[in-house]
CSV table of C-alpha atoms and ligand atoms in Angstrom, one decimal:
chain,number,residue,atom,x,y,z
A,42,MET,CA,99.8,121.2,113.5
A,43,GLU,CA,101.7,120.5,110.0
A,44,LEU,CA,103.8,117.5,109.5
A,45,GLN,CA,107.0,118.6,110.4
A,46,ASP,CA,105.7,119.4,113.7
A,47,ILE,CA,103.8,116.2,114.6
A,48,ILE,CA,107.1,114.4,113.6
A,49,SER,CA,108.7,116.2,116.1
A,50,ALA,CA,106.6,116.1,118.6
A,51,ASP,CA,106.2,112.0,118.3
A,52,LYS,CA,110.2,111.7,117.9
A,53,GLU,CA,110.1,113.8,121.6
A,54,TYR,CA,107.3,112.4,123.2
A,55,VAL,CA,106.2,108.8,122.0
A,56,ALA,CA,108.2,105.8,122.5
A,57,SER,CA,110.6,104.9,120.3
A,58,THR,CA,109.2,101.6,119.5
A,59,TYR,CA,107.9,102.1,115.7
A,60,ALA,CA,110.2,102.9,112.5
A,61,ARG,CA,107.7,105.3,110.8
A,62,PHE,CA,107.3,106.5,107.6
A,63,ASN,CA,107.5,110.5,106.9
A,64,VAL,CA,103.8,110.1,106.3
A,65,ALA,CA,100.8,111.1,108.2
A,66,PHE,CA,97.5,110.4,107.1
A,67,LYS,CA,94.5,112.9,107.7
A,68,SER,CA,91.5,111.5,106.6
A,69,GLY,CA,89.8,109.2,103.6
A,70,SER,CA,87.3,107.8,101.8
A,71,GLY,CA,87.0,104.0,101.2
A,72,ALA,CA,90.4,102.9,99.5
A,73,LYS,CA,92.1,106.4,99.3
A,74,LEU,CA,93.5,108.1,101.9
A,75,TYR,CA,95.0,112.0,102.2
A,76,ASP,CA,97.9,113.4,103.7
A,77,PHE,CA,98.4,116.8,105.7
A,78,ASP,CA,99.9,118.0,102.5
A,79,GLY,CA,96.1,116.6,100.7
A,80,LYS,CA,98.3,114.3,98.7
A,81,GLU,CA,95.7,111.3,97.7
A,82,TYR,CA,97.2,107.6,97.7
A,83,ILE,CA,95.3,104.1,97.3
A,84,ASP,CA,95.6,102.2,100.4
A,85,CYS,CA,96.7,98.7,100.2
A,86,ALA,CA,97.6,98.1,104.0
A,87,THR,CA,94.2,99.3,106.3
A,88,GLY,CA,96.5,100.3,108.6
A,89,ILE,CA,97.6,96.6,109.2
A,90,GLY,CA,94.5,94.8,108.0
A,91,VAL,CA,92.2,96.4,109.7
A,92,ASN,CA,90.0,99.2,108.5
A,93,ILE,CA,88.5,96.2,106.7
A,94,PHE,CA,85.9,98.6,104.8
A,95,GLY,CA,88.4,100.7,104.2
A,96,VAL,CA,88.1,104.3,105.5
A,97,ASN,CA,84.5,106.7,106.8
A,98,ASP,CA,82.9,103.6,105.5
A,99,GLU,CA,79.0,105.2,105.6
A,100,GLU,CA,76.9,101.9,107.1
A,101,TRP,CA,80.4,101.4,109.9
A,102,LYS,CA,80.6,104.8,110.9
A,103,ASN,CA,76.3,104.9,111.2
A,104,ALA,CA,76.8,101.5,113.6
A,105,VAL,CA,79.4,103.1,115.4
A,106,LYS,CA,77.9,106.8,116.1
A,107,ALA,CA,73.9,105.1,117.1
A,108,GLN,CA,76.5,103.1,119.9
A,109,LEU,CA,77.9,106.5,120.9
A,110,ASP,CA,74.9,108.1,121.1
A,111,LYS,CA,73.4,105.3,123.6
A,112,ILE,CA,76.2,104.8,126.0
A,113,GLN,CA,80.3,104.5,125.6
A,114,HIS,CA,81.0,101.3,127.7
A,115,VAL,CA,79.8,99.1,130.6
A,116,SER,CA,81.6,97.1,132.9
A,117,ASN,CA,81.7,93.5,132.2
A,118,LEU,CA,80.0,93.5,135.9
A,119,TYR,CA,76.3,94.0,133.8
A,120,TYR,CA,74.9,92.5,130.7
A,121,SER,CA,75.4,94.3,127.1
A,122,GLN,CA,73.4,93.9,124.3
A,123,PRO,CA,76.5,95.2,121.4
A,124,GLN,CA,78.4,92.0,123.2
A,125,ALA,CA,75.6,89.3,123.5
A,126,GLU,CA,74.8,90.2,120.1
A,127,LEU,CA,78.0,89.9,118.3
A,128,ALA,CA,78.7,87.1,119.9
A,129,LYS,CA,75.2,85.3,118.9
A,130,LEU,CA,76.2,86.4,115.2
A,131,LEU,CA,79.9,84.9,115.5
A,132,CYS,CA,78.8,81.6,116.6
A,133,GLN,CA,76.1,81.5,114.1
A,134,LYS,CA,77.8,81.8,112.1
A,135,THR,CA,80.9,79.9,112.3
A,136,GLY,CA,79.8,77.0,115.2
A,137,ALA,CA,81.7,78.4,118.0
A,138,SER,CA,79.9,77.8,121.5
A,139,LYS,CA,81.1,81.0,123.2
A,140,VAL,CA,82.5,84.1,122.6
A,141,PHE,CA,85.5,85.9,125.0
A,142,PHE,CA,85.6,89.4,124.2
A,143,ALA,CA,89.5,91.6,124.4
A,144,ASN,CA,90.9,94.6,122.5
A,145,SER,CA,93.4,92.9,120.5
A,146,GLY,CA,95.1,90.1,118.6
A,147,ALA,CA,97.4,89.4,122.0
A,148,GLU,CA,95.2,89.5,124.0
A,149,ALA,CA,92.8,86.9,122.5
A,150,ASN,CA,95.8,84.4,122.2
A,151,GLU,CA,96.5,85.0,125.3
A,152,CYS,CA,92.9,83.9,126.0
A,153,ALA,CA,92.9,80.8,123.6
A,154,ILE,CA,96.2,79.9,125.7
A,155,LYS,CA,94.8,80.4,129.2
A,156,ALA,CA,92.0,77.9,128.2
A,157,ALA,CA,94.1,75.5,126.8
A,158,ARG,CA,96.3,75.8,129.3
A,159,LYS,CA,92.9,74.6,131.5
A,160,TYR,CA,91.5,72.3,129.4
A,161,GLY,CA,94.9,70.3,129.2
A,162,ASN,CA,96.2,70.9,133.6
A,163,THR,CA,92.1,70.3,135.0
A,164,ARG,CA,92.2,67.0,132.5
A,165,TYR,CA,95.3,65.7,131.9
A,166,GLY,CA,98.4,67.7,133.9
A,167,ARG,CA,98.8,68.9,130.2
A,168,ASN,CA,100.0,72.1,129.6
A,169,GLU,CA,102.3,72.6,126.8
A,170,ILE,CA,101.4,74.3,123.9
A,171,ILE,CA,102.8,73.9,120.4
A,172,THR,CA,103.3,76.9,117.9
A,173,LEU,CA,105.1,77.3,114.5
A,174,LYS,CA,108.2,78.1,113.6
A,175,ASN,CA,108.2,81.5,111.3
A,176,SER,CA,104.7,82.6,113.5
A,177,PHE,CA,103.3,85.4,114.6
A,178,HIS,CA,101.0,86.1,117.9
A,179,GLY,CA,101.2,89.5,119.7
A,180,ARG,CA,103.6,91.3,122.0
A,181,THR,CA,102.5,90.4,125.2
A,182,MET,CA,105.2,88.1,127.6
A,183,ALA,CA,102.8,85.0,126.5
A,184,THR,CA,102.0,86.1,122.9
A,185,LEU,CA,105.9,86.6,122.3
A,186,THR,CA,106.6,83.6,124.2
A,187,ALA,CA,103.8,81.4,121.9
A,188,THR,CA,105.8,83.5,118.8
A,189,GLY,CA,108.2,81.3,116.4
A,190,GLN,CA,110.8,84.6,116.1
A,191,ASP,CA,114.0,84.6,117.6
A,192,SER,CA,114.5,87.9,115.9
A,193,PHE,CA,111.6,89.2,118.6
A,194,HIS,CA,112.8,87.2,121.7
A,195,LYS,CA,116.1,88.5,122.2
A,196,ASN,CA,116.9,91.2,125.6
A,197,PHE,CA,113.4,89.4,127.3
A,198,THR,CA,114.1,86.4,129.1
A,199,PRO,CA,112.9,85.1,130.8
A,200,PHE,CA,109.7,83.8,128.6
A,201,LEU,CA,107.2,81.9,130.0
A,202,ASP,CA,107.4,78.2,130.2
A,203,GLY,CA,105.4,75.6,127.9
A,204,PHE,CA,105.9,76.8,124.1
A,205,LYS,CA,108.2,74.3,121.8
A,206,TYR,CA,108.5,75.3,118.1
A,207,ALA,CA,107.6,73.3,115.4
A,208,GLU,CA,108.2,73.0,111.6
A,209,PRO,CA,105.4,73.3,109.6
A,210,THR,CA,105.5,69.5,108.8
A,211,ILE,CA,103.4,66.5,111.0
A,212,ASP,CA,107.2,65.4,111.7
A,213,GLY,CA,107.7,69.0,113.0
A,214,ILE,CA,105.1,68.3,115.4
A,215,TYR,CA,106.4,64.5,116.2
A,216,GLU,CA,109.5,66.2,117.5
A,217,CYS,CA,107.9,69.0,119.5
A,218,TYR,CA,104.9,66.6,121.1
A,219,THR,CA,105.7,65.2,124.7
A,220,GLU,CA,102.8,63.4,126.9
A,221,LYS,CA,102.2,67.3,128.4
A,222,THR,CA,101.0,69.3,124.7
A,223,CYS,CA,97.1,70.4,125.7
A,224,ALA,CA,97.6,72.6,122.1
A,225,VAL,CA,98.6,73.1,118.8
A,226,MET,CA,98.8,77.3,117.9
A,227,VAL,CA,98.4,78.1,113.9
A,228,GLU,CA,98.1,80.5,111.7
A,229,VAL,CA,96.3,79.2,108.5
A,230,ILE,CA,98.2,81.7,106.8
A,231,GLN,CA,101.0,83.2,108.7
A,232,GLY,CA,100.7,87.6,108.3
A,233,GLU,CA,104.3,88.9,109.6
A,234,SER,CA,106.1,86.6,108.7
A,235,GLY,CA,105.1,87.0,104.8
A,236,VAL,CA,102.2,85.6,103.8
A,237,ASN,CA,103.2,82.2,103.9
A,238,GLN,CA,100.3,79.9,103.4
A,239,LEU,CA,100.5,76.5,105.1
A,240,ASP,CA,100.0,73.5,103.3
A,241,LYS,CA,96.6,72.2,103.4
A,242,GLU,CA,97.4,68.9,103.4
A,243,PHE,CA,99.7,69.6,106.5
A,244,LEU,CA,96.8,71.1,108.0
A,245,ARG,CA,93.9,67.7,108.0
A,246,GLU,CA,96.8,66.0,109.4
A,247,LEU,CA,97.7,67.7,112.3
A,248,GLU,CA,94.0,68.2,113.0
A,249,LYS,CA,93.4,64.3,112.6
A,250,PHE,CA,96.8,64.0,114.8
A,251,CYS,CA,95.3,66.9,117.8
A,252,LYS,CA,91.8,64.7,117.5
A,253,SER,CA,93.0,61.3,118.3
A,254,ARG,CA,94.6,62.7,121.1
A,255,ASP,CA,92.5,65.1,122.8
A,256,ILE,CA,95.0,68.1,122.0
A,257,LEU,CA,93.4,71.2,121.5
A,258,LEU,CA,93.4,72.9,117.8
A,259,ILE,CA,94.1,76.5,117.8
A,260,CYS,CA,93.8,78.7,115.0
A,261,ASP,CA,94.9,82.5,115.4
A,262,GLU,CA,93.0,84.1,112.8
A,263,VAL,CA,94.0,88.2,113.9
A,264,GLN,CA,95.4,88.9,110.8
A,265,CYS,CA,93.8,86.1,107.9
A,266,GLY,CA,90.1,86.3,109.5
A,267,ASN,CA,87.1,87.6,108.8
A,268,GLY,CA,86.5,87.9,104.9
A,269,ARG,CA,90.1,88.5,104.3
A,270,THR,CA,91.3,85.6,102.7
A,271,GLY,CA,87.5,85.4,101.1
A,272,TYR,CA,86.3,82.9,103.5
A,273,LEU,CA,84.6,84.4,107.0
A,274,TYR,CA,87.8,82.8,108.3
A,275,ALA,CA,90.5,80.9,106.8
A,276,TYR,CA,90.8,77.4,108.2
A,277,GLU,CA,87.0,76.9,106.4
A,278,SER,CA,89.1,76.9,103.2
A,279,VAL,CA,90.9,74.1,104.7
A,280,GLY,CA,88.2,71.9,105.5
A,281,ILE,CA,89.5,71.6,109.0
A,282,HIS,CA,87.5,72.5,112.6
A,283,PRO,CA,89.4,74.0,115.0
A,284,ASP,CA,89.0,73.6,118.7
A,285,ILE,CA,89.9,77.7,119.6
A,286,VAL,CA,90.0,80.9,117.0
A,287,THR,CA,91.1,83.8,117.7
A,288,THR,CA,90.7,87.3,116.0
A,289,ALA,CA,91.5,90.7,116.6
A,290,LYS,CA,92.8,93.4,113.4
A,291,GLY,CA,89.8,93.8,111.0
A,292,LEU,CA,86.7,92.6,113.2
A,293,GLY,CA,86.1,95.7,114.6
A,294,GLY,CA,86.5,97.5,111.1
A,295,GLY,CA,89.0,100.1,113.1
A,296,LEU,CA,88.4,100.2,116.5
A,297,PRO,CA,90.3,97.7,119.1
A,298,ILE,CA,88.0,94.4,119.9
A,299,GLY,CA,90.1,90.8,120.4
A,300,ALA,CA,87.8,87.8,120.3
A,301,CYS,CA,89.0,83.9,121.0
A,302,MET,CA,85.9,82.1,120.1
A,303,LEU,CA,85.4,78.8,122.0
A,304,PHE,CA,84.6,75.3,119.7
A,305,ASP,CA,82.3,72.8,121.7
A,306,LYS,CA,85.2,70.6,123.5
A,307,CYS,CA,85.8,74.5,125.2
A,308,LYS,CA,82.5,75.7,125.8
A,309,ASP,CA,83.0,75.6,129.3
A,310,VAL,CA,86.5,75.4,129.9
A,311,TYR,CA,86.1,78.8,131.6
A,312,THR,CA,84.1,79.6,134.9
A,313,PHE,CA,83.9,82.3,136.9
A,314,GLY,CA,86.8,84.6,137.6
A,315,ASP,CA,88.9,82.6,135.1
A,316,HIS,CA,89.6,85.4,133.1
A,317,GLY,CA,88.1,89.1,132.2
A,318,SER,CA,89.2,92.5,130.9
A,319,THR,CA,88.1,96.1,131.8
A,320,PHE,CA,87.7,97.3,128.6
A,321,GLY,CA,86.9,93.7,127.2
A,322,GLY,CA,84.0,94.0,123.8
A,323,ASN,CA,83.3,97.8,124.6
A,324,PRO,CA,79.7,98.4,123.2
A,325,VAL,CA,81.4,101.1,120.7
A,326,SER,CA,83.9,97.9,119.0
A,327,CYS,CA,80.5,95.9,119.0
A,328,ALA,CA,78.4,97.5,117.4
A,329,GLY,CA,81.2,98.4,114.5
A,330,ALA,CA,81.9,94.9,114.5
A,331,ILE,CA,78.5,93.5,114.6
A,332,SER,CA,78.1,95.5,111.1
A,333,ILE,CA,81.3,94.2,109.8
A,334,ILE,CA,80.3,90.6,110.7
A,335,GLU,CA,76.5,91.2,109.1
A,336,ARG,CA,78.2,92.3,105.4
A,337,LEU,CA,80.4,89.4,104.7
A,338,THR,CA,78.3,87.8,103.2
A,339,PRO,CA,79.3,85.2,100.8
A,340,GLU,CA,78.2,87.5,97.9
A,341,LEU,CA,80.8,89.3,99.8
A,342,LEU,CA,83.4,86.6,100.0
A,343,LEU,CA,83.0,85.7,96.6
A,344,GLU,CA,84.7,89.3,95.4
A,345,VAL,CA,87.3,89.1,97.6
A,346,GLN,CA,87.8,85.6,95.9
A,347,GLY,CA,88.0,87.6,92.5
A,348,LYS,CA,89.1,90.7,93.6
A,349,GLY,CA,92.6,88.7,95.0
A,350,ALA,CA,92.7,86.3,91.3
A,351,TYR,CA,92.7,89.4,89.6
A,352,LEU,CA,95.5,91.0,91.6
A,353,LYS,CA,97.8,87.9,91.8
A,354,ILE,CA,97.5,86.8,88.1
A,355,ASN,CA,98.7,90.7,87.8
A,356,LEU,CA,101.3,90.3,90.5
A,357,GLU,CA,102.9,87.4,88.4
A,358,HIS,CA,103.5,89.1,85.0
A,359,ILE,CA,105.2,92.2,87.0
A,360,LYS,CA,109.1,92.0,86.0
A,361,ASN,CA,111.4,91.0,88.8
A,362,VAL,CA,108.5,89.4,90.5
A,363,THR,CA,109.3,86.2,91.2
A,364,ALA,CA,106.8,84.8,93.3
A,365,VAL,CA,103.1,85.5,95.1
A,366,SER,CA,101.7,84.0,97.8
A,367,GLY,CA,98.8,84.3,99.9
A,368,GLU,CA,94.7,83.8,99.5
A,369,GLY,CA,91.6,86.4,99.1
A,370,LEU,CA,93.2,90.0,99.9
A,371,MET,CA,95.8,88.7,101.9
A,372,ILE,CA,98.7,88.7,99.1
A,373,GLY,CA,103.0,89.0,99.5
A,374,ILE,CA,105.0,89.5,96.7
A,375,SER,CA,108.6,88.4,96.3
A,376,THR,CA,110.9,90.4,94.1
A,377,THR,CA,114.5,90.4,93.3
A,378,LYS,CA,114.5,94.1,95.1
A,379,PRO,CA,114.1,94.3,99.1
A,380,ALA,CA,110.8,95.2,100.7
A,381,LYS,CA,111.5,97.8,102.6
A,382,GLU,CA,112.6,100.2,99.2
A,383,ILE,CA,109.3,99.2,97.1
A,384,ALA,CA,107.3,100.0,99.6
A,385,LYS,CA,109.7,103.2,100.2
A,386,ALA,CA,108.7,104.1,96.6
A,387,CYS,CA,105.1,103.1,96.0
A,388,LEU,CA,104.4,105.8,99.0
A,389,GLU,CA,105.8,108.2,96.9
A,390,LYS,CA,103.9,107.5,94.2
A,391,GLY,CA,100.5,107.1,96.4
A,392,LEU,CA,100.8,103.4,97.2
A,393,VAL,CA,100.6,102.6,100.9
A,394,VAL,CA,101.6,98.4,101.5
A,395,LEU,CA,103.3,97.1,103.9
A,396,THR,CA,106.1,94.4,104.0
A,397,ALA,CA,106.6,91.2,105.2
A,398,HIS,CA,109.8,90.3,106.4
A,399,GLU,CA,111.0,89.7,102.2
A,400,LYS,CA,107.9,90.6,101.5
A,401,VAL,CA,105.6,93.1,99.8
A,402,ARG,CA,102.9,93.0,102.0
A,403,LEU,CA,98.9,93.7,100.5
A,404,LEU,CA,96.2,94.3,102.6
A,405,PRO,CA,93.9,96.2,100.9
A,406,PRO,CA,90.5,97.2,102.4
A,407,LEU,CA,87.8,94.6,101.0
A,408,ASN,CA,85.7,97.3,99.4
A,409,ILE,CA,88.4,98.3,96.8
A,410,THR,CA,87.5,99.1,93.9
A,411,LYS,CA,88.6,97.2,90.1
A,412,GLU,CA,89.3,101.1,89.2
A,413,GLU,CA,91.5,101.5,92.9
A,414,ILE,CA,92.8,97.6,92.3
A,415,ASN,CA,94.1,98.6,88.6
A,416,THR,CA,95.9,101.4,90.1
A,417,ALA,CA,97.9,99.9,92.9
A,418,LEU,CA,98.9,98.0,89.7
A,419,LYS,CA,99.8,100.2,87.9
A,420,ILE,CA,102.4,101.8,90.5
A,421,LEU,CA,103.3,98.5,91.7
A,422,ASN,CA,104.6,97.8,88.0
A,423,GLU,CA,106.8,101.3,87.9
A,424,VAL,CA,108.8,100.2,91.1
A,425,ILE,CA,108.7,96.6,90.7
A,426,SER,CA,110.0,96.1,87.0
A,427,GLN,CA,111.9,99.0,87.4
B,506,PLP,C1,99.0,91.0,115.0
B,506,PLP,C2,98.2,90.0,114.8
B,506,PLP,C3,98.8,90.1,116.6
B,506,PLP,C4,98.8,90.9,117.2
B,506,PLP,O1,97.8,91.0,117.2
B,506,PLP,P1,97.8,93.0,118.2
B,506,PLP,O2,96.4,93.5,118.0
B,506,PLP,O3,98.4,93.9,117.8
B,506,PLP,O4,98.2,92.7,119.4
B,506,PLP,C5,98.5,88.7,116.5
B,506,PLP,N1,98.8,87.4,115.6
B,506,PLP,C6,98.5,87.5,114.4
B,506,PLP,C7,98.8,86.4,113.8
B,506,PLP,C8,99.2,88.8,113.5
B,506,PLP,O5,98.8,89.3,112.3
C-alpha cells in the first residue's frame, strides 16, 4: 500500500476519532523513523510516550520474541510466569505490595478508582474521589469523568457520581473535600494538559492531608512513569509515598499493558471476583515490560536526567520560546507561535513532536543519542525562531 491508499482506506473505514498528520511510519531504528517514501525522521514522540527504548530495539524484541515462541496468551484462570515475574519486579523496585495488570492507562485507572471506592466504602462509607483541574486520566466513562477538563466532557452525559475537580493547591483540595472523600488522584506531571509540573510542596502537603484522614493518594503515572522523567516513577522526585500508582504507556515498550500498583494500605482491598480482565497481563506484553523495567537502572535514569537538562538549556535559548517545563525526557515548550503549526513544520523537516494544549511536547525515547538530540534542536530552532 502507498500512503495515498492508506489514507483513503483509513478515511473510509476507520472511525473518525483522530485528526491525523499526513504521514504513515513504516519502520525505524532507535529514535529514527522512516515513512512510506523512505524519508527519515527523528522521533521525539515515541507514539505518545510508548516506545520508550525507540523502535526495533534488539533487547526488547528478543524478550518479546522469546515469549512468542512459548505462548501468546494465557487466561487469568491460570498462573502466568511473565506476569508473576513482572509483578515481583515492580514491587521490588517501588515498594508496592501487589499489582493488577490491565491493557491500557484508562484501565489501570479504572482499577485504581474501584480500589479506592472499595477501600472507602467498606471502611467509612466514603466514595468520592478528588481529581485536579486540567488532569487527564483516560477515555472510558469513569476515567473521562475523572478527567478535569470540560472539553472532553461535552456530549457524553450523564457522568459518574462522586468526582470533584480541585485547583492544584491545598486550598483547592479543601474546597472539594467532604466526609465522603475516599481518594485524591493526581498526575505528578500533567501530560496531556501541557507538561505541567505540580508544585512539589503542594504534593507533600497533599500527602500529609491524605495520610492524616486515611484518604488514599493515587498517582497516575501513565505518562510520567517508567523512567520518563529520570526517575523510575515521577513521585520519587517529590519524596511522597502514594497508596496507589497507575502506569501504562512506556511500560510495555510498545505493546499494550497497564498496571495498577497497590501499596501496603490497599494490598488486600481486592478479593476474588472484584476485578478482572481477559487480556490483562498478557505474557508477551509482560515479557517486554520486564525487559524495560530491568533496564531502568540508576545509571540509565541519570542519563535521562542529563539528556533532559541538556535539551532544556538549549531549548530555553531559542528565540520565541517563552518557557520550558517538565523533567527528564518529558518536556513542554511554550512559544509565541501556535503549537500545532510548529508540530506540522517540524514533521516536514523530519522531526516528530507532540503538542499538549498550547505547548509543544517532547517525549523522545530514553536511548536517544546526543547527535539525534542535536538534530532535533536544530530543527526546533529553525521552526520556532523564524
Ligand atoms: C495517556 C494517559 C492515560 C490514558 O491511557 P490510555 O492507554 O490511552 O487509556 C491516562 N492518564 C494519563 C496521565 C495519560 O497520559
